[in-house]
PDB file of N, CA and C in Angstrom:
ATOM      1  N   MET A 850      -2.041  66.139  27.719  1.00 86.00           N
ATOM      2  CA  MET A 850      -3.221  65.799  26.958  1.00 86.00           C
ATOM      3  C   MET A 850      -3.027  64.483  26.194  1.00 86.00           C
ATOM      4  N   ILE A 851      -1.880  64.356  25.525  1.00 89.00           N
ATOM      5  CA  ILE A 851      -1.635  63.142  24.745  1.00 89.00           C
ATOM      6  C   ILE A 851      -1.428  61.949  25.664  1.00 89.00           C
ATOM      7  N   GLN A 852      -0.859  62.211  26.841  1.00 90.00           N
ATOM      8  CA  GLN A 852      -0.670  61.142  27.835  1.00 90.00           C
ATOM      9  C   GLN A 852      -2.028  60.594  28.272  1.00 90.00           C
ATOM     10  N   ARG A 853      -2.970  61.456  28.493  1.00 92.00           N
ATOM     11  CA  ARG A 853      -4.311  61.047  28.912  1.00 92.00           C
ATOM     12  C   ARG A 853      -5.013  60.246  27.814  1.00 92.00           C
ATOM     13  N   LEU A 854      -4.815  60.635  26.553  1.00 93.00           N
ATOM     14  CA  LEU A 854      -5.391  59.891  25.434  1.00 93.00           C
ATOM     15  C   LEU A 854      -4.827  58.475  25.377  1.00 93.00           C
ATOM     16  N   GLY A 855      -3.536  58.329  25.636  1.00 93.00           N
ATOM     17  CA  GLY A 855      -2.916  57.009  25.659  1.00 93.00           C
ATOM     18  C   GLY A 855      -3.461  56.138  26.773  1.00 93.00           C
ATOM     19  N   ILE A 856      -3.661  56.721  27.939  1.00 94.00           N
ATOM     20  CA  ILE A 856      -4.197  55.962  29.073  1.00 94.00           C
ATOM     21  C   ILE A 856      -5.636  55.542  28.807  1.00 94.00           C
ATOM     22  N   ILE A 857      -6.409  56.407  28.196  1.00 95.00           N
ATOM     23  CA  ILE A 857      -7.798  56.051  27.852  1.00 95.00           C
ATOM     24  C   ILE A 857      -7.810  54.907  26.841  1.00 95.00           C
ATOM     25  N   ALA A 858      -6.920  54.949  25.851  1.00 95.00           N
ATOM     26  CA  ALA A 858      -6.852  53.872  24.858  1.00 95.00           C
ATOM     27  C   ALA A 858      -6.444  52.555  25.505  1.00 95.00           C
ATOM     28  N   ILE A 859      -5.533  52.607  26.467  1.00 96.00           N
ATOM     29  CA  ILE A 859      -5.131  51.394  27.179  1.00 96.00           C
ATOM     30  C   ILE A 859      -6.308  50.800  27.938  1.00 96.00           C
ATOM     31  N   TRP A 860      -7.036  51.612  28.659  1.00 97.00           N
ATOM     32  CA  TRP A 860      -8.181  51.096  29.427  1.00 97.00           C
ATOM     33  C   TRP A 860      -9.286  50.571  28.517  1.00 97.00           C
ATOM     34  N   LEU A 861      -9.530  51.260  27.400  1.00 96.00           N
ATOM     35  CA  LEU A 861     -10.528  50.756  26.450  1.00 96.00           C
ATOM     36  C   LEU A 861     -10.095  49.414  25.858  1.00 96.00           C
ATOM     37  N   GLY A 862      -8.810  49.264  25.613  1.00 96.00           N
ATOM     38  CA  GLY A 862      -8.290  48.002  25.103  1.00 96.00           C
ATOM     39  C   GLY A 862      -8.438  46.868  26.100  1.00 96.00           C
ATOM     40  N   ILE A 863      -8.158  47.149  27.351  1.00 97.00           N
ATOM     41  CA  ILE A 863      -8.317  46.131  28.396  1.00 97.00           C
ATOM     42  C   ILE A 863      -9.775  45.728  28.519  1.00 97.00           C
ATOM     43  N   ILE A 864     -10.652  46.705  28.558  1.00 97.00           N
ATOM     44  CA  ILE A 864     -12.081  46.415  28.711  1.00 97.00           C
ATOM     45  C   ILE A 864     -12.606  45.634  27.511  1.00 97.00           C
ATOM     46  N   ALA A 865     -12.229  46.033  26.294  1.00 96.00           N
ATOM     47  CA  ALA A 865     -12.700  45.335  25.095  1.00 96.00           C
ATOM     48  C   ALA A 865     -12.206  43.896  25.063  1.00 96.00           C
ATOM     49  N   SER A 866     -10.962  43.676  25.439  1.00 96.00           N
ATOM     50  CA  SER A 866     -10.414  42.320  25.434  1.00 96.00           C
ATOM     51  C   SER A 866     -11.098  41.435  26.464  1.00 96.00           C
ATOM     52  N   VAL A 867     -11.264  41.942  27.665  1.00 96.00           N
ATOM     53  CA  VAL A 867     -11.867  41.139  28.730  1.00 96.00           C
ATOM     54  C   VAL A 867     -13.332  40.842  28.427  1.00 96.00           C
ATOM     55  N   VAL A 868     -14.071  41.840  28.004  1.00 96.00           N
ATOM     56  CA  VAL A 868     -15.497  41.626  27.688  1.00 96.00           C
ATOM     57  C   VAL A 868     -15.644  40.670  26.506  1.00 96.00           C
ATOM     58  N   GLY A 869     -14.814  40.830  25.487  1.00 94.00           N
ATOM     59  CA  GLY A 869     -14.876  39.946  24.327  1.00 94.00           C
ATOM     60  C   GLY A 869     -14.585  38.500  24.690  1.00 94.00           C
ATOM     61  N   LEU A 870     -13.596  38.287  25.544  1.00 94.00           N
ATOM     62  CA  LEU A 870     -13.265  36.926  25.958  1.00 94.00           C
ATOM     63  C   LEU A 870     -14.371  36.307  26.802  1.00 94.00           C
ATOM     64  N   ILE A 871     -14.844  37.041  27.780  1.00 94.00           N
ATOM     65  CA  ILE A 871     -15.844  36.491  28.698  1.00 94.00           C
ATOM     66  C   ILE A 871     -17.157  36.198  27.981  1.00 94.00           C
ATOM     67  N   VAL A 872     -17.681  37.173  27.264  1.00 92.00           N
ATOM     68  CA  VAL A 872     -18.971  36.984  26.611  1.00 92.00           C
ATOM     69  C   VAL A 872     -18.853  36.022  25.427  1.00 92.00           C
ATOM     70  N   GLY A 873     -17.773  36.125  24.675  1.00 90.00           N
ATOM     71  CA  GLY A 873     -17.598  35.252  23.517  1.00 90.00           C
ATOM     72  C   GLY A 873     -17.492  33.791  23.902  1.00 90.00           C
ATOM     73  N   PHE A 874     -16.679  33.489  24.903  1.00 90.00           N
ATOM     74  CA  PHE A 874     -16.527  32.098  25.320  1.00 90.00           C
ATOM     75  C   PHE A 874     -17.738  31.605  26.095  1.00 90.00           C
ATOM     76  N   ALA A 875     -18.512  32.499  26.671  1.00 89.00           N
ATOM     77  CA  ALA A 875     -19.733  32.080  27.352  1.00 89.00           C
ATOM     78  C   ALA A 875     -20.802  31.653  26.348  1.00 89.00           C
ATOM     79  N   LYS A 876     -20.774  32.233  25.161  1.00 87.00           N
ATOM     80  CA  LYS A 876     -21.770  31.884  24.142  1.00 87.00           C
ATOM     81  C   LYS A 876     -21.385  30.647  23.330  1.00 87.00           C
ATOM     82  N   LEU A 877     -20.122  30.240  23.348  1.00 86.00           N
ATOM     83  CA  LEU A 877     -19.691  29.094  22.554  1.00 86.00           C
ATOM     84  C   LEU A 877     -20.295  27.757  23.004  1.00 86.00           C
ATOM     85  N   PRO A 878     -20.356  27.423  24.296  1.00 85.00           N
ATOM     86  CA  PRO A 878     -20.904  26.113  24.676  1.00 85.00           C
ATOM     87  C   PRO A 878     -22.387  25.952  24.340  1.00 85.00           C
ATOM     88  N   ASN A 879     -23.092  27.041  24.160  1.00 78.00           N
ATOM     89  CA  ASN A 879     -24.512  26.960  23.836  1.00 78.00           C
ATOM     90  C   ASN A 879     -24.743  26.587  22.379  1.00 78.00           C
ATOM     91  N   GLY A 880     -23.686  26.498  21.597  1.00 78.00           N
ATOM     92  CA  GLY A 880     -23.816  26.168  20.182  1.00 78.00           C
ATOM     93  C   GLY A 880     -24.165  27.369  19.320  1.00 78.00           C
ATOM     94  N   ASP A 881     -24.123  28.539  19.895  1.00 74.00           N
ATOM     95  CA  ASP A 881     -24.488  29.761  19.175  1.00 74.00           C
ATOM     96  C   ASP A 881     -23.220  30.458  18.685  1.00 74.00           C
ATOM     97  N   GLU A 882     -22.549  29.821  17.711  1.00 78.00           N
ATOM     98  CA  GLU A 882     -21.276  30.350  17.234  1.00 78.00           C
ATOM     99  C   GLU A 882     -21.444  31.654  16.453  1.00 78.00           C
ATOM    100  N   ALA A 883     -22.601  31.851  15.846  1.00 83.00           N
ATOM    101  CA  ALA A 883     -22.831  33.096  15.102  1.00 83.00           C
ATOM    102  C   ALA A 883     -22.909  34.288  16.049  1.00 83.00           C
ATOM    103  N   ALA A 884     -23.429  34.072  17.240  1.00 83.00           N
ATOM    104  CA  ALA A 884     -23.514  35.164  18.210  1.00 83.00           C
ATOM    105  C   ALA A 884     -22.188  35.385  18.931  1.00 83.00           C
ATOM    106  N   ALA A 885     -21.348  34.356  19.001  1.00 84.00           N
ATOM    107  CA  ALA A 885     -20.067  34.481  19.698  1.00 84.00           C
ATOM    108  C   ALA A 885     -19.024  35.195  18.843  1.00 84.00           C
ATOM    109  N   GLY A 886     -19.167  35.120  17.526  1.00 87.00           N
ATOM    110  CA  GLY A 886     -18.174  35.695  16.623  1.00 87.00           C
ATOM    111  C   GLY A 886     -17.903  37.177  16.823  1.00 87.00           C
ATOM    112  N   PRO A 887     -18.943  38.007  16.856  1.00 89.00           N
ATOM    113  CA  PRO A 887     -18.667  39.442  17.057  1.00 89.00           C
ATOM    114  C   PRO A 887     -18.021  39.750  18.407  1.00 89.00           C
ATOM    115  N   TRP A 888     -18.377  38.988  19.426  1.00 90.00           N
ATOM    116  CA  TRP A 888     -17.781  39.224  20.737  1.00 90.00           C
ATOM    117  C   TRP A 888     -16.312  38.817  20.747  1.00 90.00           C
ATOM    118  N   LEU A 889     -16.000  37.693  20.122  1.00 90.00           N
ATOM    119  CA  LEU A 889     -14.606  37.255  20.073  1.00 90.00           C
ATOM    120  C   LEU A 889     -13.766  38.155  19.175  1.00 90.00           C
ATOM    121  N   SER A 890     -14.391  38.831  18.232  1.00 93.00           N
ATOM    122  CA  SER A 890     -13.628  39.740  17.379  1.00 93.00           C
ATOM    123  C   SER A 890     -13.237  41.019  18.118  1.00 93.00           C
ATOM    124  N   LEU A 891     -13.774  41.235  19.290  1.00 94.00           N
ATOM    125  CA  LEU A 891     -13.343  42.382  20.107  1.00 94.00           C
ATOM    126  C   LEU A 891     -11.945  42.179  20.684  1.00 94.00           C
ATOM    127  N   VAL A 892     -11.514  40.930  20.797  1.00 95.00           N
ATOM    128  CA  VAL A 892     -10.215  40.649  21.418  1.00 95.00           C
ATOM    129  C   VAL A 892      -9.065  41.248  20.606  1.00 95.00           C
ATOM    130  N   PRO A 893      -8.958  41.012  19.288  1.00 96.00           N
ATOM    131  CA  PRO A 893      -7.861  41.653  18.557  1.00 96.00           C
ATOM    132  C   PRO A 893      -7.972  43.178  18.520  1.00 96.00           C
ATOM    133  N   VAL A 894      -9.195  43.685  18.523  1.00 95.00           N
ATOM    134  CA  VAL A 894      -9.382  45.141  18.575  1.00 95.00           C
ATOM    135  C   VAL A 894      -8.842  45.681  19.900  1.00 95.00           C
ATOM    136  N   GLY A 895      -9.113  44.937  20.970  1.00 96.00           N
ATOM    137  CA  GLY A 895      -8.610  45.341  22.281  1.00 96.00           C
ATOM    138  C   GLY A 895      -7.093  45.340  22.340  1.00 96.00           C
ATOM    139  N   PHE A 896      -6.471  44.309  21.749  1.00 97.00           N
ATOM    140  CA  PHE A 896      -5.008  44.275  21.733  1.00 97.00           C
ATOM    141  C   PHE A 896      -4.440  45.412  20.892  1.00 97.00           C
ATOM    142  N   ALA A 897      -5.101  45.736  19.801  1.00 97.00           N
ATOM    143  CA  ALA A 897      -4.642  46.858  18.980  1.00 97.00           C
ATOM    144  C   ALA A 897      -4.748  48.169  19.755  1.00 97.00           C
ATOM    145  N   LEU A 898      -5.824  48.332  20.516  1.00 96.00           N
ATOM    146  CA  LEU A 898      -5.956  49.536  21.344  1.00 96.00           C
ATOM    147  C   LEU A 898      -4.892  49.584  22.438  1.00 96.00           C
ATOM    148  N   LEU A 899      -4.573  48.430  23.009  1.00 96.00           N
ATOM    149  CA  LEU A 899      -3.499  48.380  24.011  1.00 96.00           C
ATOM    150  C   LEU A 899      -2.166  48.805  23.405  1.00 96.00           C
ATOM    151  N   LEU A 900      -1.873  48.297  22.220  1.00 96.00           N
ATOM    152  CA  LEU A 900      -0.623  48.664  21.556  1.00 96.00           C
ATOM    153  C   LEU A 900      -0.602  50.144  21.213  1.00 96.00           C
ATOM    154  N   LEU A 901      -1.704  50.639  20.684  1.00 95.00           N
ATOM    155  CA  LEU A 901      -1.799  52.057  20.334  1.00 95.00           C
ATOM    156  C   LEU A 901      -1.646  52.942  21.566  1.00 95.00           C
ATOM    157  N   GLY A 902      -2.341  52.573  22.636  1.00 95.00           N
ATOM    158  CA  GLY A 902      -2.256  53.365  23.862  1.00 95.00           C
ATOM    159  C   GLY A 902      -0.865  53.374  24.458  1.00 95.00           C
ATOM    160  N   THR A 903      -0.197  52.229  24.407  1.00 95.00           N
ATOM    161  CA  THR A 903       1.178  52.161  24.922  1.00 95.00           C
ATOM    162  C   THR A 903       2.105  53.028  24.091  1.00 95.00           C
ATOM    163  N   ALA A 904       1.973  52.969  22.788  1.00 94.00           N
ATOM    164  CA  ALA A 904       2.827  53.788  21.917  1.00 94.00           C
ATOM    165  C   ALA A 904       2.555  55.278  22.131  1.00 94.00           C
ATOM    166  N   ILE A 905       1.297  55.643  22.233  1.00 93.00           N
ATOM    167  CA  ILE A 905       0.960  57.063  22.460  1.00 93.00           C
ATOM    168  C   ILE A 905       1.511  57.539  23.789  1.00 93.00           C
ATOM    169  N   THR A 906       1.386  56.694  24.805  1.00 93.00           N
ATOM    170  CA  THR A 906       1.871  57.080  26.134  1.00 93.00           C
ATOM    171  C   THR A 906       3.381  57.263  26.132  1.00 93.00           C
ATOM    172  N   GLN A 907       4.098  56.353  25.471  1.00 92.00           N
ATOM    173  CA  GLN A 907       5.556  56.452  25.443  1.00 92.00           C
ATOM    174  C   GLN A 907       6.030  57.623  24.588  1.00 92.00           C
ATOM    175  N   LEU A 908       5.359  57.879  23.486  1.00 90.00           N
ATOM    176  CA  LEU A 908       5.750  59.004  22.643  1.00 90.00           C
ATOM    177  C   LEU A 908       5.389  60.345  23.265  1.00 90.00           C
ATOM    178  N   GLY A 909       4.376  60.343  24.133  1.00 82.00           N
ATOM    179  CA  GLY A 909       3.964  61.589  24.764  1.00 82.00           C
ATOM    180  C   GLY A 909       4.876  62.023  25.904  1.00 82.00           C
ATOM    181  N   LYS A 910       5.833  61.178  26.309  1.00 76.00           N
ATOM    182  CA  LYS A 910       6.729  61.517  27.415  1.00 76.00           C
ATOM    183  C   LYS A 910       7.815  62.498  27.024  1.00 76.00           C
ATOM    184  N   LYS A 911       8.022  62.724  25.730  1.00 67.00           N
ATOM    185  CA  LYS A 911       9.093  63.634  25.289  1.00 67.00           C
ATOM    186  C   LYS A 911       8.845  65.047  25.677  1.00 67.00           C
TER     187      LYS A 911
END
C-alpha cells in the first residue's frame, strides 16, 4: 500500500513539473508574466513530490 502511494506521488511530481514547465514557458514570450507565474510555481512542487515519492518508496521496502 505504501509502495503504491510513493509511485503515485512520483508520477504526480513528474506530471506537475512537465506541465508547469511547458505551459509556464509558453506563456512567457507573450508578455503575460502574471499568468505564467502560477504555472512555473508548479515546478518546485513537482520536485518536492518526486522527492517525497522516492523517500516513501524506499522506506516502504522494509
